[in-house]
Amino acid sequence: MKRRTFLQRLLFIGAGFPYVLRVGRAWGETRPAAPSHDWESVEFSFDANGQSYPGIAIKLPDTVVGDGKLYVACKICPHQGCEFGYERNFELVGDIVGKTFVNPVLFCRCHMSVYDPLRNGKVLNGPAPRPPWLFTYARDGQALKIQSVEDGVGHFG
Ligand code: FES
């Protein structure tokens, strides 16, 4: 069996179940600590409208995007609703999907979609039809004040 096929089968076993959510912007508030070092991440759960949205905030490198910039997105994959992960070992993800990546990525094990947090969640590998939904947030000292999740969250396809 080829290495790539083996890795894909291994990942499929560990893939999660899809989320089922109502579509539409959800408002609420949660205050996770802000990540402070380049490529550091903080995960959180944003509760609104009786639902819980898994989120991730990633500190992007100052030398590339400017001081203190974060990528803050919902971890529900826009393809069919699995929860994707954050992979700092981007070379391994590249081996799995047969592409070359140059920075940490977001990777959905269900059907191998890959997103680039450095480029606002750009889809680097399909079948995802769009980037992950984003959260609106504000800085509050060392914390983030997560305020809402983008319209359309939970609309898959
Ligand atoms: S649910 Fe993520 S790629 Fe299909």
Short mmCIF file of C-alpha atoms and ligand atoms in Angstrom, two decimals:
data_model
loop_
_atom_site.label_atom_id
_atom_site.label_comp_id
_atom_site.label_asym_id
_atom_site.label_seq_id
_atom_site.Cartn_x
_atom_site.Cartn_y
_atom_site.Cartn_z
CA MET A 1 0.00 0.00 0.00
CA LYS A 2 1.33 3.45 -0.88
CA ARG A 3 2.28 5.79 1.98
CA ARG A 4 -0.32 8.36 0.94
CA THR A 5 -3.12 5.76 0.77
CA PHE A 6 -2.13 4.41 4.16
CA LEU A 7 -2.14 7.89 5.74
CA GLN A 8 -5.52 8.72 4.20
CA ARG A 9 -7.08 5.51 5.57
CA LEU A 10 -5.57 6.16 8.98
CA LEU A 11 -7.04 9.65 9.03
CA PHE A 12 -10.47 8.48 7.89
CA ILE A 13 -10.70 6.22 10.96
CA GLY A 14 -10.14 9.26 13.20
CA ALA A 15 -12.47 11.64 11.36
CA GLY A 16 -15.34 13.13 13.37
CA PHE A 17 -19.05 13.32 12.74
CA PRO A 18 -20.58 16.29 10.96
CA TYR A 19 -22.25 19.15 12.81
CA VAL A 20 -25.89 19.92 12.18
CA LEU A 21 -26.60 23.61 12.77
CA ARG A 22 -29.18 26.21 11.99
CA VAL A 23 -28.06 28.60 9.27
CA GLY A 24 -27.55 32.28 10.03
CA ARG A 25 -25.50 34.70 12.03
CA ALA A 26 -25.29 33.82 15.71
CA TRP A 27 -24.58 36.43 18.37
CA GLY A 28 -23.19 35.89 21.84
CA GLU A 29 -19.99 36.49 23.72
CA THR A 30 -17.06 34.42 24.95
CA ARG A 31 -13.61 35.54 26.10
CA PRO A 32 -10.75 33.14 25.36
CA ALA A 33 -7.13 34.14 25.99
CA ALA A 34 -5.49 35.58 22.89
CA PRO A 35 -2.60 33.56 21.37
CA SER A 36 0.58 35.66 21.55
CA HIS A 37 3.34 33.79 19.68
CA ASP A 38 3.56 33.25 15.93
CA TRP A 39 1.43 30.27 14.85
CA GLU A 40 0.23 29.66 18.40
CA SER A 41 -3.45 28.77 18.60
CA VAL A 42 -6.23 28.90 21.16
CA GLU A 43 -9.42 26.90 20.82
CA PHE A 44 -12.75 27.98 22.28
CA SER A 45 -16.43 27.30 22.15
CA PHE A 46 -18.85 30.08 21.23
CA ASP A 47 -22.38 29.60 22.54
CA ALA A 48 -25.21 31.47 20.90
CA ASN A 49 -28.84 30.87 20.03
CA GLY A 50 -28.80 27.59 21.95
CA GLN A 51 -25.94 26.18 19.88
CA SER A 52 -22.25 25.75 20.40
CA TYR A 53 -19.73 26.67 17.69
CA PRO A 54 -16.14 25.37 18.01
CA GLY A 55 -13.62 28.07 17.20
CA ILE A 56 -9.91 28.64 16.82
CA ALA A 57 -7.78 31.77 17.01
CA ILE A 58 -4.34 31.58 15.38
CA LYS A 59 -1.63 34.22 15.83
CA LEU A 60 -0.23 34.99 12.37
CA PRO A 61 3.42 36.00 11.98
CA ASP A 62 4.05 39.72 12.44
CA THR A 63 6.72 39.66 9.74
CA VAL A 64 4.19 38.52 7.13
CA VAL A 65 0.87 40.17 7.96
CA GLY A 66 1.63 42.95 10.43
CA ASP A 67 1.53 43.34 14.19
CA GLY A 68 -0.79 41.20 16.23
CA LYS A 69 -3.00 39.92 13.46
CA LEU A 70 -5.12 36.85 14.18
CA TYR A 71 -7.12 34.42 12.11
CA VAL A 72 -10.28 33.58 14.07
CA ALA A 73 -12.58 31.02 12.48
CA CYS A 74 -15.26 28.46 13.20
CA LYS A 75 -13.87 24.91 13.04
CA ILE A 76 -16.93 23.50 11.30
CA CYS A 77 -15.90 22.47 7.79
CA PRO A 78 -17.98 24.22 5.10
CA HIS A 79 -18.03 21.05 3.00
CA GLN A 80 -20.22 18.73 5.07
CA GLY A 81 -19.79 19.85 8.64
CA CYS A 82 -16.97 17.81 10.17
CA GLU A 83 -14.74 19.61 12.66
CA PHE A 84 -11.35 20.34 11.14
CA GLY A 85 -8.04 20.57 12.97
CA TYR A 86 -5.08 22.91 13.02
CA GLU A 87 -1.90 21.27 11.71
CA ARG A 88 1.46 22.87 12.34
CA ASN A 89 3.03 19.80 10.70
CA PHE A 90 2.01 21.02 7.26
CA GLU A 91 4.57 18.82 5.47
CA LEU A 92 2.70 15.73 6.68
CA VAL A 93 -0.62 17.12 5.44
CA GLY A 94 1.07 17.83 2.10
CA ASP A 95 2.20 14.18 1.94
CA ILE A 96 -1.35 13.03 2.59
CA VAL A 97 -3.03 15.14 -0.10
CA GLY A 98 -0.13 15.18 -2.58
CA LYS A 99 0.59 18.93 -2.46
CA THR A 100 3.25 21.22 -1.06
CA PHE A 101 2.36 23.70 1.67
CA VAL A 102 4.62 26.39 3.11
CA ASN A 103 2.97 27.20 6.44
CA PRO A 104 0.64 25.61 9.02
CA VAL A 105 -2.80 24.73 7.69
CA LEU A 106 -6.31 23.79 8.75
CA PHE A 107 -7.08 20.22 7.72
CA CYS A 108 -10.38 18.35 7.60
CA ARG A 109 -9.85 14.60 7.87
CA CYS A 110 -13.29 13.69 6.52
CA HIS A 111 -12.63 14.47 2.85
CA MET A 112 -9.15 16.08 2.94
CA SER A 113 -10.02 19.75 2.58
CA VAL A 114 -7.14 22.06 3.47
CA TYR A 115 -7.40 25.77 4.32
CA ASP A 116 -4.73 28.45 4.63
CA PRO A 117 -5.07 30.60 7.77
CA LEU A 118 -2.45 33.01 6.41
CA ARG A 119 -4.66 33.79 3.40
CA ASN A 120 -7.96 34.21 5.21
CA GLY A 121 -8.84 30.51 5.00
CA LYS A 122 -8.30 30.12 1.26
CA VAL A 123 -9.13 26.56 0.11
CA LEU A 124 -5.83 24.86 -0.80
CA ASN A 125 -7.32 21.43 -1.38
CA GLY A 126 -10.96 20.56 -2.13
CA PRO A 127 -13.75 19.55 -2.00
CA ALA A 128 -14.62 22.45 0.33
CA PRO A 129 -16.62 25.07 -1.59
CA ARG A 130 -15.46 28.08 0.45
CA PRO A 131 -13.20 29.17 3.33
CA PRO A 132 -14.28 28.54 6.94
CA TRP A 133 -16.77 30.95 8.50
CA LEU A 134 -15.15 33.72 10.52
CA PHE A 135 -15.90 35.12 13.95
CA THR A 136 -16.05 38.83 14.67
CA TYR A 137 -13.99 39.74 17.71
CA ALA A 138 -12.37 42.57 19.61
CA ARG A 139 -9.25 42.71 21.75
CA ASP A 140 -9.79 43.00 25.47
CA GLY A 141 -6.35 43.17 27.09
CA GLN A 142 -4.85 39.68 26.95
CA ALA A 143 -8.21 38.20 25.93
CA LEU A 144 -10.38 38.11 22.86
CA LYS A 145 -14.01 39.08 22.98
CA ILE A 146 -15.71 36.80 20.46
CA GLN A 147 -18.94 38.48 19.37
CA SER A 148 -20.59 36.66 16.46
CA VAL A 149 -20.06 34.04 13.80
CA GLU A 150 -20.43 34.80 10.10
CA ASP A 151 -23.74 34.56 8.28
CA GLY A 152 -24.32 31.24 6.59
CA VAL A 153 -22.55 29.10 9.19
CA GLY A 154 -24.01 25.62 8.96
CA HIS A 155 -24.94 25.93 5.27
CA PHE A 156 -23.02 23.05 3.70
CA GLY A 157 -22.33 22.12 0.13
S1 FES B 1 -16.54 17.69 5.76
FE1 FES B 1 -14.58 18.61 5.64
S2 FES B 1 -13.83 18.02 3.72
FE2 FES B 1 -15.78 17.12 3.82
#
